[in-house]
Amino acid sequence: MIVHLDAYAFFVSVEQAENPDLRGKPVAVGGELRGIIASASYEARKFGVYTPMPSAKAKKVCPQLIIVHGDFRRYRDYSRRMFDFAEKFTPFVERTSIDEGYFDLGSNPHTDPVTAAKRLQQRIWNELGITVSLGIASNKLVAQVASKLRKPNALVEVPAGEERTFLAPLECHWLPGVGPKLSARLREVGLRFIWQIAEAPMPFLAQVTGNYAMQLQQHARGLDTREVIADPGDAKSYGMQETFGENVTSKPFILQTLHTMADELMSKLRRDRKAARTVTVRLRYNDMRDVSHAISFPAATNLETDIYPLLPRLLRETWERHTSVRLVGLRFTNLQEAQIQGELPLDAASARRTRQYDAARLLDEMRARALPLVRGHSL
DNA sequence: TCTGGGGTCCTAGGACCC
DNA sequence: TCTGGGGTCCTAGGACCC
């Protein structure tokens, strides 16, 4: 059996665990200026605060709302401890996000999944003060839906053989992969409930959802063959984006922002001994239109000398005159293991590259050591 | 006081190769 | 000379997830 764990209002729960005064109050974690609500307490939701609602609007719907700024280091720490508990029950744990994951209890016939899940739920509450919901089913998909069905602090078990019956009466958007767009499209053609997708003739469904139709119908019938993966592997891209407090029309300012982002991302690449082959710049204009441009190198890199000259060019290609920019983003994709010293044979170019790489890494390490002394705290 | 930030995956068209 | 078809890579955009 597979268990899906879903923390309830995770960020807010962590804040409440750290500061019990916040319990029982309308609390949200979110940004101030043009930010959005990332997590809202049960009390806040009663006022109509939901995610991702603009913070400004949330404050309007619920004037007494306490908005806390997120502390992602703390959330990551709680997350790690939460999944450490799960690993005491089974080595087959797959984290899918900071507050969600699967674990497979299948192999041990002496373990009753429900009893084990209850113990885990209790333990997370006792030791972390975090409320989680758990879904138990024969596959990932059904376990995930089950865990989200009756939050908070729920434990929903779907007995083997009843997957399809369980999903049938739910509205389509409960299926993972059915977001606002597809949901609306399905409704347009009269498909409102999951049972209707399960029973729809395939040619009809294919007309509506294209190549996705087969998988969608499998899911609607409660079928899913994915396994719980203990090691999800490395990230496939590194990126950053920033929404400005006010829309920006200054190209130099945006270029400066891109440089800062590039520095940070290249540091991350080097730290993880990765290099990227593709760089993408994205602008979001004041009308919420996203425009992006990308360039690929013949070989992966993580060096300023390669990346910096590209930024003005990418910005120029993405830039539209007379339109102000609300967001700028930079992303590195097509990641590879970085080539580091000791690789043979070395031609002149790659030798220079290696020296640059070592110098850059050294600089990163020096910065990492110096910063805590300079600032009085570590990152 | 409209609409964040971190990602993944898919698609479609064009270039290019054989 | 006016033309096929398969394969791969690259780019831009978009849907979706938490």
PDB file of N, CA and C in Angstrom, chain A residues 97-154:
ATOM      1  N   SER A  97       7.554  17.467  -2.701  1.00  0.00           N
ATOM      2  CA  SER A  97       7.673  18.908  -2.501  1.00  0.00           C
ATOM      3  C   SER A  97       8.022  19.107  -1.037  1.00  0.00           C
ATOM      4  N   ILE A  98       8.076  20.361  -0.616  1.00  0.00           N
ATOM      5  CA  ILE A  98       8.488  20.629   0.760  1.00  0.00           C
ATOM      6  C   ILE A  98       7.492  20.029   1.753  1.00  0.00           C
ATOM      7  N   ASP A  99       6.242  19.910   1.360  1.00  0.00           N
ATOM      8  CA  ASP A  99       5.235  19.453   2.326  1.00  0.00           C
ATOM      9  C   ASP A  99       4.410  18.259   1.841  1.00  0.00           C
ATOM     10  N   GLU A 100       4.905  17.577   0.802  1.00  0.00           N
ATOM     11  CA  GLU A 100       4.173  16.408   0.323  1.00  0.00           C
ATOM     12  C   GLU A 100       5.124  15.288  -0.042  1.00  0.00           C
ATOM     13  N   GLY A 101       4.642  14.071   0.087  1.00  0.00           N
ATOM     14  CA  GLY A 101       5.463  12.953  -0.333  1.00  0.00           C
ATOM     15  C   GLY A 101       4.712  11.637  -0.224  1.00  0.00           C
ATOM     16  N   TYR A 102       5.312  10.619  -0.827  1.00  0.00           N
ATOM     17  CA  TYR A 102       4.744   9.274  -0.785  1.00  0.00           C
ATOM     18  C   TYR A 102       5.644   8.381   0.044  1.00  0.00           C
ATOM     19  N   PHE A 103       5.045   7.366   0.703  1.00  0.00           N
ATOM     20  CA  PHE A 103       5.877   6.269   1.134  1.00  0.00           C
ATOM     21  C   PHE A 103       5.157   4.954   0.944  1.00  0.00           C
ATOM     22  N   ASP A 104       5.948   3.967   0.651  1.00  0.00           N
ATOM     23  CA  ASP A 104       5.425   2.661   0.285  1.00  0.00           C
ATOM     24  C   ASP A 104       5.612   1.714   1.454  1.00  0.00           C
ATOM     25  N   LEU A 105       4.496   1.219   2.002  1.00  0.00           N
ATOM     26  CA  LEU A 105       4.579   0.296   3.140  1.00  0.00           C
ATOM     27  C   LEU A 105       4.367  -1.133   2.682  1.00  0.00           C
ATOM     28  N   GLY A 106       4.309  -1.296   1.373  1.00  0.00           N
ATOM     29  CA  GLY A 106       3.823  -2.530   0.792  1.00  0.00           C
ATOM     30  C   GLY A 106       4.506  -3.812   1.199  1.00  0.00           C
ATOM     31  N   SER A 107       5.818  -3.789   1.349  1.00  0.00           N
ATOM     32  CA  SER A 107       6.538  -5.047   1.397  1.00  0.00           C
ATOM     33  C   SER A 107       6.361  -5.834   2.695  1.00  0.00           C
ATOM     34  N   ASN A 108       6.051  -5.157   3.785  1.00  0.00           N
ATOM     35  CA  ASN A 108       6.003  -5.856   5.069  1.00  0.00           C
ATOM     36  C   ASN A 108       4.589  -6.323   5.423  1.00  0.00           C
ATOM     37  N   PRO A 109       4.357  -7.651   5.402  1.00  0.00           N
ATOM     38  CA  PRO A 109       3.001  -8.154   5.658  1.00  0.00           C
ATOM     39  C   PRO A 109       2.581  -7.991   7.124  1.00  0.00           C
ATOM     40  N   HIS A 110       3.568  -7.732   8.007  1.00  0.00           N
ATOM     41  CA  HIS A 110       3.229  -7.601   9.423  1.00  0.00           C
ATOM     42  C   HIS A 110       2.840  -6.173   9.789  1.00  0.00           C
ATOM     43  N   THR A 111       3.032  -5.260   8.836  1.00  0.00           N
ATOM     44  CA  THR A 111       2.692  -3.867   9.114  1.00  0.00           C
ATOM     45  C   THR A 111       1.316  -3.570   8.561  1.00  0.00           C
ATOM     46  N   ASP A 112       0.417  -3.175   9.433  1.00  0.00           N
ATOM     47  CA  ASP A 112      -0.878  -2.700   8.969  1.00  0.00           C
ATOM     48  C   ASP A 112      -0.712  -1.239   8.560  1.00  0.00           C
ATOM     49  N   PRO A 113      -0.986  -0.939   7.301  1.00  0.00           N
ATOM     50  CA  PRO A 113      -0.721   0.421   6.819  1.00  0.00           C
ATOM     51  C   PRO A 113      -1.452   1.505   7.606  1.00  0.00           C
ATOM     52  N   VAL A 114      -2.688   1.229   7.982  1.00  0.00           N
ATOM     53  CA  VAL A 114      -3.462   2.248   8.688  1.00  0.00           C
ATOM     54  C   VAL A 114      -2.868   2.531  10.064  1.00  0.00           C
ATOM     55  N   THR A 115      -2.489   1.448  10.774  1.00  0.00           N
ATOM     56  CA  THR A 115      -1.885   1.624  12.094  1.00  0.00           C
ATOM     57  C   THR A 115      -0.578   2.389  11.979  1.00  0.00           C
ATOM     58  N   ALA A 116       0.228   2.011  11.007  1.00  0.00           N
ATOM     59  CA  ALA A 116       1.517   2.689  10.805  1.00  0.00           C
ATOM     60  C   ALA A 116       1.304   4.160  10.478  1.00  0.00           C
ATOM     61  N   ALA A 117       0.349   4.430   9.593  1.00  0.00           N
ATOM     62  CA  ALA A 117       0.089   5.816   9.193  1.00  0.00           C
ATOM     63  C   ALA A 117      -0.372   6.652  10.379  1.00  0.00           C
ATOM     64  N   LYS A 118      -1.222   6.053  11.217  1.00  0.00           N
ATOM     65  CA  LYS A 118      -1.713   6.777  12.400  1.00  0.00           C
ATOM     66  C   LYS A 118      -0.575   7.116  13.351  1.00  0.00           C
ATOM     67  N   ARG A 119       0.346   6.158  13.487  1.00  0.00           N
ATOM     68  CA  ARG A 119       1.491   6.402  14.386  1.00  0.00           C
ATOM     69  C   ARG A 119       2.339   7.546  13.843  1.00  0.00           C
ATOM     70  N   LEU A 120       2.532   7.541  12.542  1.00  0.00           N
ATOM     71  CA  LEU A 120       3.330   8.607  11.923  1.00  0.00           C
ATOM     72  C   LEU A 120       2.654   9.970  12.100  1.00  0.00           C
ATOM     73  N   GLN A 121       1.359   9.987  11.847  1.00  0.00           N
ATOM     74  CA  GLN A 121       0.608  11.228  11.973  1.00  0.00           C
ATOM     75  C   GLN A 121       0.703  11.779  13.397  1.00  0.00           C
ATOM     76  N   GLN A 122       0.553  10.886  14.368  1.00  0.00           N
ATOM     77  CA  GLN A 122       0.614  11.266  15.781  1.00  0.00           C
ATOM     78  C   GLN A 122       1.996  11.795  16.141  1.00  0.00           C
ATOM     79  N   ARG A 123       2.988  11.119  15.614  1.00  0.00           N
ATOM     80  CA  ARG A 123       4.363  11.480  15.953  1.00  0.00           C
ATOM     81  C   ARG A 123       4.719  12.860  15.395  1.00  0.00           C
ATOM     82  N   ILE A 124       4.285  13.121  14.172  1.00  0.00           N
ATOM     83  CA  ILE A 124       4.562  14.430  13.565  1.00  0.00           C
ATOM     84  C   ILE A 124       3.869  15.534  14.356  1.00  0.00           C
ATOM     85  N   TRP A 125       2.683  15.248  14.816  1.00  0.00           N
ATOM     86  CA  TRP A 125       1.978  16.229  15.630  1.00  0.00           C
ATOM     87  C   TRP A 125       2.675  16.426  16.982  1.00  0.00           C
ATOM     88  N   ASN A 126       2.991  15.319  17.645  1.00  0.00           N
ATOM     89  CA  ASN A 126       3.605  15.415  18.973  1.00  0.00           C
ATOM     90  C   ASN A 126       4.935  16.147  18.944  1.00  0.00           C
ATOM     91  N   GLU A 127       5.749  15.818  17.959  1.00  0.00           N
ATOM     92  CA  GLU A 127       7.119  16.319  18.009  1.00  0.00           C
ATOM     93  C   GLU A 127       7.322  17.591  17.208  1.00  0.00           C
ATOM     94  N   LEU A 128       6.494  17.831  16.212  1.00  0.00           N
ATOM     95  CA  LEU A 128       6.681  19.032  15.396  1.00  0.00           C
ATOM     96  C   LEU A 128       5.514  20.013  15.507  1.00  0.00           C
ATOM     97  N   GLY A 129       4.373  19.543  16.020  1.00  0.00           N
ATOM     98  CA  GLY A 129       3.207  20.422  16.082  1.00  0.00           C
ATOM     99  C   GLY A 129       2.623  20.712  14.716  1.00  0.00           C
ATOM    100  N   ILE A 130       2.833  19.796  13.782  1.00  0.00           N
ATOM    101  CA  ILE A 130       2.334  19.968  12.420  1.00  0.00           C
ATOM    102  C   ILE A 130       1.218  18.959  12.156  1.00  0.00           C
ATOM    103  N   THR A 131       0.159  19.440  11.530  1.00  0.00           N
ATOM    104  CA  THR A 131      -0.965  18.577  11.193  1.00  0.00           C
ATOM    105  C   THR A 131      -0.807  18.066   9.767  1.00  0.00           C
ATOM    106  N   VAL A 132      -0.870  16.760   9.609  1.00  0.00           N
ATOM    107  CA  VAL A 132      -0.786  16.217   8.258  1.00  0.00           C
ATOM    108  C   VAL A 132      -2.012  15.368   7.950  1.00  0.00           C
ATOM    109  N   SER A 133      -2.347  15.313   6.671  1.00  0.00           N
ATOM    110  CA  SER A 133      -3.384  14.410   6.208  1.00  0.00           C
ATOM    111  C   SER A 133      -2.726  13.292   5.433  1.00  0.00           C
ATOM    112  N   LEU A 134      -3.290  12.082   5.572  1.00  0.00           N
ATOM    113  CA  LEU A 134      -2.699  10.938   4.907  1.00  0.00           C
ATOM    114  C   LEU A 134      -3.748  10.236   4.068  1.00  0.00           C
ATOM    115  N   GLY A 135      -3.340   9.831   2.899  1.00  0.00           N
ATOM    116  CA  GLY A 135      -4.197   9.021   2.039  1.00  0.00           C
ATOM    117  C   GLY A 135      -3.523   7.685   1.821  1.00  0.00           C
ATOM    118  N   ILE A 136      -4.282   6.605   1.943  1.00  0.00           N
ATOM    119  CA  ILE A 136      -3.726   5.261   1.773  1.00  0.00           C
ATOM    120  C   ILE A 136      -4.476   4.560   0.653  1.00  0.00           C
ATOM    121  N   ALA A 137      -3.717   4.060  -0.309  1.00  0.00           N
ATOM    122  CA  ALA A 137      -4.355   3.387  -1.438  1.00  0.00           C
ATOM    123  C   ALA A 137      -3.349   2.467  -2.109  1.00  0.00           C
ATOM    124  N   SER A 138      -3.816   1.754  -3.116  1.00  0.00           N
ATOM    125  CA  SER A 138      -2.943   0.801  -3.784  1.00  0.00           C
ATOM    126  C   SER A 138      -2.015   1.475  -4.779  1.00  0.00           C
ATOM    127  N   ASN A 139      -2.284   2.729  -5.138  1.00  0.00           N
ATOM    128  CA  ASN A 139      -1.366   3.435  -6.043  1.00  0.00           C
ATOM    129  C   ASN A 139      -1.245   4.909  -5.674  1.00  0.00           C
ATOM    130  N   LYS A 140      -0.256   5.559  -6.307  1.00  0.00           N
ATOM    131  CA  LYS A 140       0.073   6.944  -5.975  1.00  0.00           C
ATOM    132  C   LYS A 140      -1.084   7.902  -6.203  1.00  0.00           C
ATOM    133  N   LEU A 141      -1.670   7.789  -7.387  1.00  0.00           N
ATOM    134  CA  LEU A 141      -2.714   8.732  -7.763  1.00  0.00           C
ATOM    135  C   LEU A 141      -3.861   8.755  -6.762  1.00  0.00           C
ATOM    136  N   VAL A 142      -4.362   7.567  -6.442  1.00  0.00           N
ATOM    137  CA  VAL A 142      -5.521   7.487  -5.551  1.00  0.00           C
ATOM    138  C   VAL A 142      -5.130   7.906  -4.130  1.00  0.00           C
ATOM    139  N   ALA A 143      -3.913   7.540  -3.714  1.00  0.00           N
ATOM    140  CA  ALA A 143      -3.444   7.955  -2.387  1.00  0.00           C
ATOM    141  C   ALA A 143      -3.372   9.478  -2.288  1.00  0.00           C
ATOM    142  N   GLN A 144      -2.922  10.098  -3.393  1.00  0.00           N
ATOM    143  CA  GLN A 144      -2.793  11.556  -3.379  1.00  0.00           C
ATOM    144  C   GLN A 144      -4.154  12.245  -3.276  1.00  0.00           C
ATOM    145  N   VAL A 145      -5.098  11.774  -4.066  1.00  0.00           N
ATOM    146  CA  VAL A 145      -6.440  12.360  -3.998  1.00  0.00           C
ATOM    147  C   VAL A 145      -7.032  12.129  -2.613  1.00  0.00           C
ATOM    148  N   ALA A 146      -6.830  10.924  -2.078  1.00  0.00           N
ATOM    149  CA  ALA A 146      -7.389  10.594  -0.767  1.00  0.00           C
ATOM    150  C   ALA A 146      -6.848  11.520   0.321  1.00  0.00           C
ATOM    151  N   SER A 147      -5.566  11.851   0.239  1.00  0.00           N
ATOM    152  CA  SER A 147      -4.971  12.678   1.293  1.00  0.00           C
ATOM    153  C   SER A 147      -5.490  14.112   1.244  1.00  0.00           C
ATOM    154  N   LYS A 148      -5.962  14.543   0.070  1.00  0.00           N
ATOM    155  CA  LYS A 148      -6.405  15.930  -0.058  1.00  0.00           C
ATOM    156  C   LYS A 148      -7.910  16.087   0.153  1.00  0.00           C
ATOM    157  N   LEU A 149      -8.591  14.970   0.279  1.00  0.00           N
ATOM    158  CA  LEU A 149     -10.053  15.017   0.251  1.00  0.00           C
ATOM    159  C   LEU A 149     -10.648  15.618   1.521  1.00  0.00           C
ATOM    160  N   ARG A 150     -10.083  15.273   2.663  1.00  0.00           N
ATOM    161  CA  ARG A 150     -10.686  15.732   3.910  1.00  0.00           C
ATOM    162  C   ARG A 150      -9.648  16.327   4.839  1.00  0.00           C
ATOM    163  N   LYS A 151      -9.011  17.382   4.397  1.00  0.00           N
ATOM    164  CA  LYS A 151      -8.037  18.035   5.248  1.00  0.00           C
ATOM    165  C   LYS A 151      -8.779  18.836   6.312  1.00  0.00           C
ATOM    166  N   PRO A 152      -8.212  19.169   7.452  1.00  0.00           N
ATOM    167  CA  PRO A 152      -6.901  18.736   7.898  1.00  0.00           C
ATOM    168  C   PRO A 152      -6.959  17.479   8.755  1.00  0.00           C
ATOM    169  N   ASN A 153      -5.795  16.945   9.057  1.00  0.00           N
ATOM    170  CA  ASN A 153      -5.638  15.880  10.040  1.00  0.00           C
ATOM    171  C   ASN A 153      -6.478  14.652   9.719  1.00  0.00           C
ATOM    172  N   ALA A 154      -6.634  14.357   8.432  1.00  0.00           N
ATOM    173  CA  ALA A 154      -7.474  13.229   8.055  1.00  0.00           C
ATOM    174  C   ALA A 154      -6.625  12.002   7.742  1.00  0.00           C
TER     175      ALA A 154
END
